[in-house]
Structure formats: structure tokens, C-alpha cells
Amino acid sequence: KEFKLPEKLIWWLRVAGLAQGHDWGELEKLSKERKAPPIGFEPLAEACIREGRLDQAVKYANKVSDQARKAELCLRMGMYREAAEAAVAARDGDMVSTIRSKVTTPADLAYIDNLVAQATFE
């Protein structure tokens, strides 16, 4: 008999297998099979982060539409400016504060402060 597995489960398994096998080319091809994967781009970014391939994770993190989740992913990758931009877009002042507390360079601090000064949080 054939087993009927949910499509999302199949995608999760494929992403996990390709990332664990470090088959980055196939993972990218998989991500382009559709306009957007049925599981979204976040699991692809997460899988790359887990395997230590931040260069690959960036591709997928940039495609995450939920700005709060994108901010978290970028923060985990040390991409503070991008994380701050996403947090400001999500109007998440707490996340901006968290990001700001991790920043060590004066240029990044100034950039984030400028973003915050231009933003309105509700």
C-alpha cells in the first residue's frame, strides 16, 4: 500500500535531509520549485542556521514575510541592521531593544537609533 503523507511533512523532511547532508544546491532548487514553499522560508533559514551556514540562511531569511520572525532570524545570524529594520517594520520595540543590547559597533548603534527616531511604535 501507499502511504499518504501530508505535503508539509514531506517538505519538512526534505529540507532537514538536504541541510543535514549539506546539499545547498538542492535546497536552493527545492526552495524555487514554487513561488513560496508550503512551509514558508523560515524552516529553510532555520535548517541552514543549525548547520552553521549563515551564508545560505540569509537567502531564506530575507524572504520571510513575518517581520517579527525575520528580526529574530537576523538577530541569531548577527545581522543587526537587518534585524532592527525588520523589528521596526513589525513595530516591536522590545525586539529593537534586544537587538540594540547585542550591538557592539558605534556605526550599527547609530544606524539603529536613526531607524528608531524615524519610526512610530504603537
Backbone as JSON, one array per atom type, in Angstrom:
{
  "sequence": "KEFKLPEKLIWWLRVAGLAQGHDWGELEKLSKERKAPPIGFEPLAEACIREGRLDQAVKYANKVSDQARKAELCLRMGMYREAAEAAVAARDGDMVSTIRSKVTTPADLAYIDNLVAQATFE",
  "N": [[0.83, -1.19, 0.0], [0.29, 2.31, -0.49], [1.64, 5.02, 1.32], [0.11, 7.88, 2.52], [1.36, 10.89, 2.97], [1.23, 14.06, 4.54], [1.69, 17.01, 2.6], [3.18, 19.15, 3.68], [4.67, 17.89, 5.68], [6.32, 16.27, 4.14], [7.84, 18.24, 2.87], [9.15, 19.38, 5.12], [10.73, 17.2, 5.9], [12.31, 16.85, 3.62], [13.72, 19.31, 3.55], [15.1, 19.18, 5.99], [16.69, 16.88, 5.55], [18.23, 17.61, 3.28], [19.63, 19.8, 4.3], [21.04, 18.64, 6.45], [22.59, 16.93, 5.0], [24.17, 18.73, 3.77], [23.61, 19.66, 1.23], [23.43, 22.16, -0.44], [22.87, 23.26, -2.94], [20.77, 21.67, -3.92], [18.89, 22.26, -1.97], [18.4, 24.92, -2.5], [17.3, 24.66, -5.08], [14.99, 23.26, -4.39], [13.7, 25.22, -2.9], [12.9, 26.89, -4.89], [11.04, 25.58, -6.35], [8.42, 26.28, -6.18], [6.44, 29.3, -5.99], [6.41, 30.07, -3.33], [7.53, 28.02, -0.7], [5.43, 25.44, 0.73], [5.76, 25.32, 3.46], [6.81, 27.7, 4.06], [9.57, 30.08, 4.16], [11.02, 30.27, 6.46], [11.64, 27.74, 7.84], [13.65, 26.79, 6.14], [15.67, 28.69, 6.44], [16.16, 28.32, 9.17], [17.11, 25.66, 9.17], [19.52, 25.97, 7.79], [20.88, 27.69, 9.54], [21.13, 26.0, 11.75], [22.97, 24.2, 10.71], [25.16, 25.74, 10.53], [25.54, 27.38, 8.33], [25.4, 30.33, 7.6], [25.59, 31.96, 5.4], [23.97, 30.72, 3.55], [21.57, 30.73, 4.95], [20.83, 33.4, 5.01], [19.72, 33.93, 2.49], [17.18, 32.77, 2.64], [16.09, 33.85, 4.96], [15.74, 36.49, 4.24], [13.5, 36.3, 2.7], [11.4, 35.78, 4.37], [8.21, 36.64, 5.32], [6.91, 37.47, 7.67], [7.67, 39.97, 9.69], [8.49, 40.1, 12.37], [9.43, 37.51, 12.9], [11.43, 37.44, 11.0], [13.14, 39.37, 12.06], [14.01, 38.04, 14.37], [15.38, 35.86, 13.23], [17.42, 37.2, 11.81], [18.73, 38.45, 13.93], [19.76, 36.2, 15.28], [21.64, 35.48, 13.42], [23.45, 37.46, 13.61], [23.06, 39.7, 12.12], [22.58, 42.65, 12.6], [21.64, 45.18, 11.7], [19.74, 44.51, 9.7], [18.05, 43.01, 11.28], [17.11, 44.97, 13.04], [15.77, 46.64, 11.22], [13.69, 44.94, 10.42], [12.43, 44.53, 12.89], [11.57, 47.12, 13.49], [9.82, 47.48, 11.35], [7.93, 45.63, 12.12], [6.99, 46.89, 14.27], [7.95, 46.39, 16.84], [9.03, 47.22, 19.68], [10.28, 46.05, 21.9], [11.83, 44.04, 20.75], [13.55, 45.6, 19.23], [14.97, 46.83, 21.29], [16.21, 44.57, 22.39], [17.85, 43.8, 20.24], [19.44, 46.08, 20.04], [20.84, 45.9, 22.42], [22.64, 43.92, 21.88], [24.35, 44.87, 19.98], [27.6, 45.99, 19.1], [29.16, 47.79, 17.7], [29.76, 51.26, 17.14], [28.77, 52.39, 14.76], [26.69, 50.69, 13.95], [25.0, 50.99, 16.15], [24.32, 53.71, 15.9], [22.99, 53.6, 13.45], [20.75, 52.02, 14.11], [19.58, 53.6, 16.1], [18.89, 55.79, 14.54], [16.98, 54.6, 12.86], [14.98, 54.03, 14.74], [14.35, 56.59, 15.61], [13.04, 57.58, 13.4], [10.81, 56.01, 13.28], [7.47, 55.04, 14.26], [6.06, 53.74, 17.1], [3.45, 51.75, 18.3]],
  "CA": [[0.0, 0.0, 0.0], [0.98, 3.59, -0.47], [1.4, 5.88, 2.48], [-0.23, 9.26, 2.16], [1.92, 11.82, 3.93], [0.89, 15.46, 4.24], [2.7, 17.7, 1.79], [4.07, 19.94, 4.54], [5.59, 16.96, 6.34], [7.31, 15.88, 3.13], [8.74, 19.39, 2.71], [9.98, 19.47, 6.32], [11.7, 16.11, 5.84], [13.26, 17.14, 2.54], [14.57, 20.42, 3.98], [16.0, 18.67, 7.04], [17.64, 15.95, 4.93], [19.18, 18.34, 2.42], [20.51, 20.62, 5.15], [21.95, 17.75, 7.17], [23.53, 16.41, 4.0], [24.9, 19.89, 3.24], [23.35, 19.76, -0.2], [22.88, 23.51, -0.53], [22.34, 23.47, -4.29], [19.45, 21.03, -3.99], [17.99, 23.0, -1.1], [18.0, 26.11, -3.25], [16.38, 24.23, -6.13], [13.73, 22.94, -3.73], [13.05, 26.48, -2.5], [12.41, 27.58, -6.09], [10.05, 24.75, -7.05], [7.16, 27.02, -6.15], [6.63, 30.71, -5.64], [6.8, 30.0, -1.91], [7.36, 26.66, -0.19], [4.22, 25.33, 1.55], [6.12, 25.51, 4.87], [7.41, 29.01, 4.19], [11.02, 30.15, 4.03], [11.65, 30.23, 7.78], [12.3, 26.47, 8.14], [14.86, 26.67, 5.34], [16.67, 29.51, 7.12], [16.47, 27.63, 10.44], [17.94, 24.48, 8.88], [20.86, 26.46, 7.43], [21.49, 28.19, 10.77], [21.51, 24.82, 12.55], [24.14, 23.57, 10.11], [26.26, 26.7, 10.54], [25.7, 28.01, 7.01], [24.69, 31.6, 7.63], [25.54, 32.5, 4.04], [22.78, 30.13, 2.93], [20.39, 31.13, 5.73], [20.47, 34.78, 4.64], [18.86, 33.88, 1.3], [15.82, 32.41, 3.02], [15.62, 34.8, 5.97], [15.3, 37.69, 3.53], [12.2, 36.04, 2.07], [10.39, 35.57, 5.4], [7.31, 37.79, 5.27], [6.59, 37.9, 9.03], [8.81, 40.81, 10.06], [8.95, 39.75, 13.72], [10.23, 36.29, 12.76], [12.62, 37.82, 10.24], [14.01, 40.06, 13.0], [14.61, 37.02, 15.22], [16.36, 35.11, 12.43], [18.57, 38.07, 11.53], [19.45, 38.61, 15.19], [20.51, 34.96, 15.51], [22.75, 35.42, 12.47], [24.34, 38.6, 13.84], [22.77, 40.73, 11.12], [21.86, 43.56, 13.49], [20.9, 46.23, 10.96], [18.58, 43.89, 9.08], [17.15, 42.63, 12.38], [16.47, 46.2, 13.51], [14.82, 47.07, 10.19], [12.51, 44.07, 10.49], [11.75, 44.8, 14.16], [10.88, 48.41, 13.33], [8.68, 47.23, 10.45], [6.94, 44.88, 12.91], [6.64, 47.77, 15.39], [8.27, 45.62, 18.03], [10.01, 47.98, 20.44], [11.06, 45.15, 22.76], [12.83, 43.38, 19.91], [14.56, 46.62, 18.91], [15.8, 46.95, 22.49], [17.03, 43.35, 22.47], [18.86, 43.9, 19.19], [20.35, 47.17, 20.41], [21.69, 45.44, 23.53], [23.65, 42.98, 21.35], [25.22, 45.59, 19.04], [28.86, 46.43, 19.71], [29.83, 48.83, 16.93], [29.08, 52.56, 17.17], [28.07, 52.64, 13.5], [25.43, 49.94, 14.0], [24.15, 51.64, 17.16], [23.82, 54.95, 15.3], [22.03, 53.21, 12.42], [19.53, 51.57, 14.78], [18.99, 54.78, 16.74], [18.28, 56.57, 13.46], [15.75, 53.89, 12.47], [14.0, 54.2, 15.81], [13.94, 58.0, 15.61], [12.13, 57.79, 12.26], [9.68, 55.1, 13.38], [6.45, 55.26, 15.29], [5.65, 52.49, 17.73], [2.14, 51.88, 18.98]],
  "C": [[0.87, 1.25, 0.0], [0.63, 4.34, 0.8], [1.12, 7.28, 1.98], [0.29, 10.17, 3.26], [1.51, 13.24, 3.55], [2.05, 16.15, 3.53], [3.69, 18.49, 2.65], [5.08, 19.06, 5.25], [6.7, 16.54, 5.37], [8.32, 17.01, 2.93], [9.68, 19.52, 3.91], [11.09, 18.41, 6.27], [12.76, 16.36, 4.76], [14.23, 18.24, 2.94], [15.58, 19.93, 5.01], [17.08, 17.76, 6.44], [18.67, 16.66, 4.07], [20.14, 19.18, 3.25], [21.5, 19.74, 5.9], [22.99, 17.14, 6.24], [24.38, 17.49, 3.36], [24.77, 20.01, 1.73], [22.65, 21.09, -0.49], [22.3, 23.82, -1.9], [20.95, 22.88, -4.43], [18.43, 21.75, -3.11], [17.5, 24.26, -1.8], [17.03, 25.76, -4.37], [15.01, 23.92, -5.54], [12.97, 24.22, -3.38], [12.44, 27.21, -3.68], [11.38, 26.76, -6.87], [8.7, 25.44, -7.15], [7.47, 28.48, -5.83], [7.06, 30.83, -4.18], [6.59, 28.57, -1.44], [6.12, 26.58, 0.71], [4.51, 25.49, 3.05], [6.72, 26.88, 5.11], [8.93, 28.94, 4.09], [11.75, 30.03, 5.38], [12.3, 28.88, 8.1], [13.59, 26.24, 7.33], [15.99, 27.46, 5.99], [17.11, 28.83, 8.41], [17.4, 26.44, 10.2], [19.37, 24.9, 8.54], [21.59, 26.98, 8.67], [21.98, 27.02, 11.62], [22.78, 24.17, 12.03], [25.32, 24.54, 9.98], [26.51, 27.39, 9.22], [24.88, 29.3, 6.94], [24.59, 32.23, 6.25], [24.33, 31.96, 3.29], [21.52, 30.62, 3.63], [19.9, 32.52, 5.34], [19.49, 34.79, 3.47], [17.4, 33.67, 1.68], [15.26, 33.36, 4.06], [15.09, 36.07, 5.31], [13.93, 37.53, 2.88], [11.08, 35.78, 3.08], [9.52, 36.81, 5.46], [6.93, 38.32, 6.65], [7.81, 38.66, 9.57], [9.35, 40.5, 11.46], [9.84, 38.51, 13.67], [11.53, 36.58, 12.01], [13.62, 38.51, 11.16], [14.73, 39.05, 13.89], [15.69, 36.23, 14.47], [17.62, 35.94, 12.19], [19.39, 38.3, 12.79], [20.31, 37.39, 15.48], [21.73, 34.86, 14.6], [23.73, 36.57, 12.66], [24.17, 39.71, 12.84], [21.91, 41.81, 11.81], [21.08, 44.64, 12.76], [19.63, 45.67, 10.34], [17.55, 43.48, 10.14], [16.4, 43.86, 12.88], [15.44, 46.71, 12.5], [13.53, 46.25, 10.26], [11.72, 44.33, 11.78], [10.98, 46.12, 14.1], [9.66, 48.24, 12.43], [7.56, 46.49, 11.18], [6.43, 45.71, 14.09], [6.83, 47.08, 16.74], [9.4, 46.3, 18.79], [10.87, 47.12, 21.34], [12.16, 44.46, 21.96], [13.93, 44.37, 19.53], [15.51, 46.79, 20.09], [16.74, 45.76, 22.65], [18.17, 43.42, 21.46], [19.91, 44.93, 19.58], [21.31, 46.73, 21.51], [22.8, 44.51, 23.06], [24.68, 43.68, 20.47], [26.45, 46.12, 19.76], [29.53, 47.57, 18.95], [29.05, 50.14, 16.97], [28.28, 52.85, 15.9], [26.72, 51.93, 13.48], [24.47, 50.56, 15.01], [23.52, 52.91, 16.58], [22.76, 54.64, 14.25], [20.69, 52.82, 13.06], [18.82, 52.74, 15.45], [18.28, 55.66, 15.71], [16.97, 55.93, 12.99], [14.65, 54.15, 13.47], [13.47, 55.63, 15.83], [12.93, 58.29, 14.51], [10.85, 56.99, 12.37], [8.67, 55.57, 14.41], [6.01, 53.89, 15.79], [4.33, 52.72, 18.44], [1.99, 50.79, 19.99]]
}
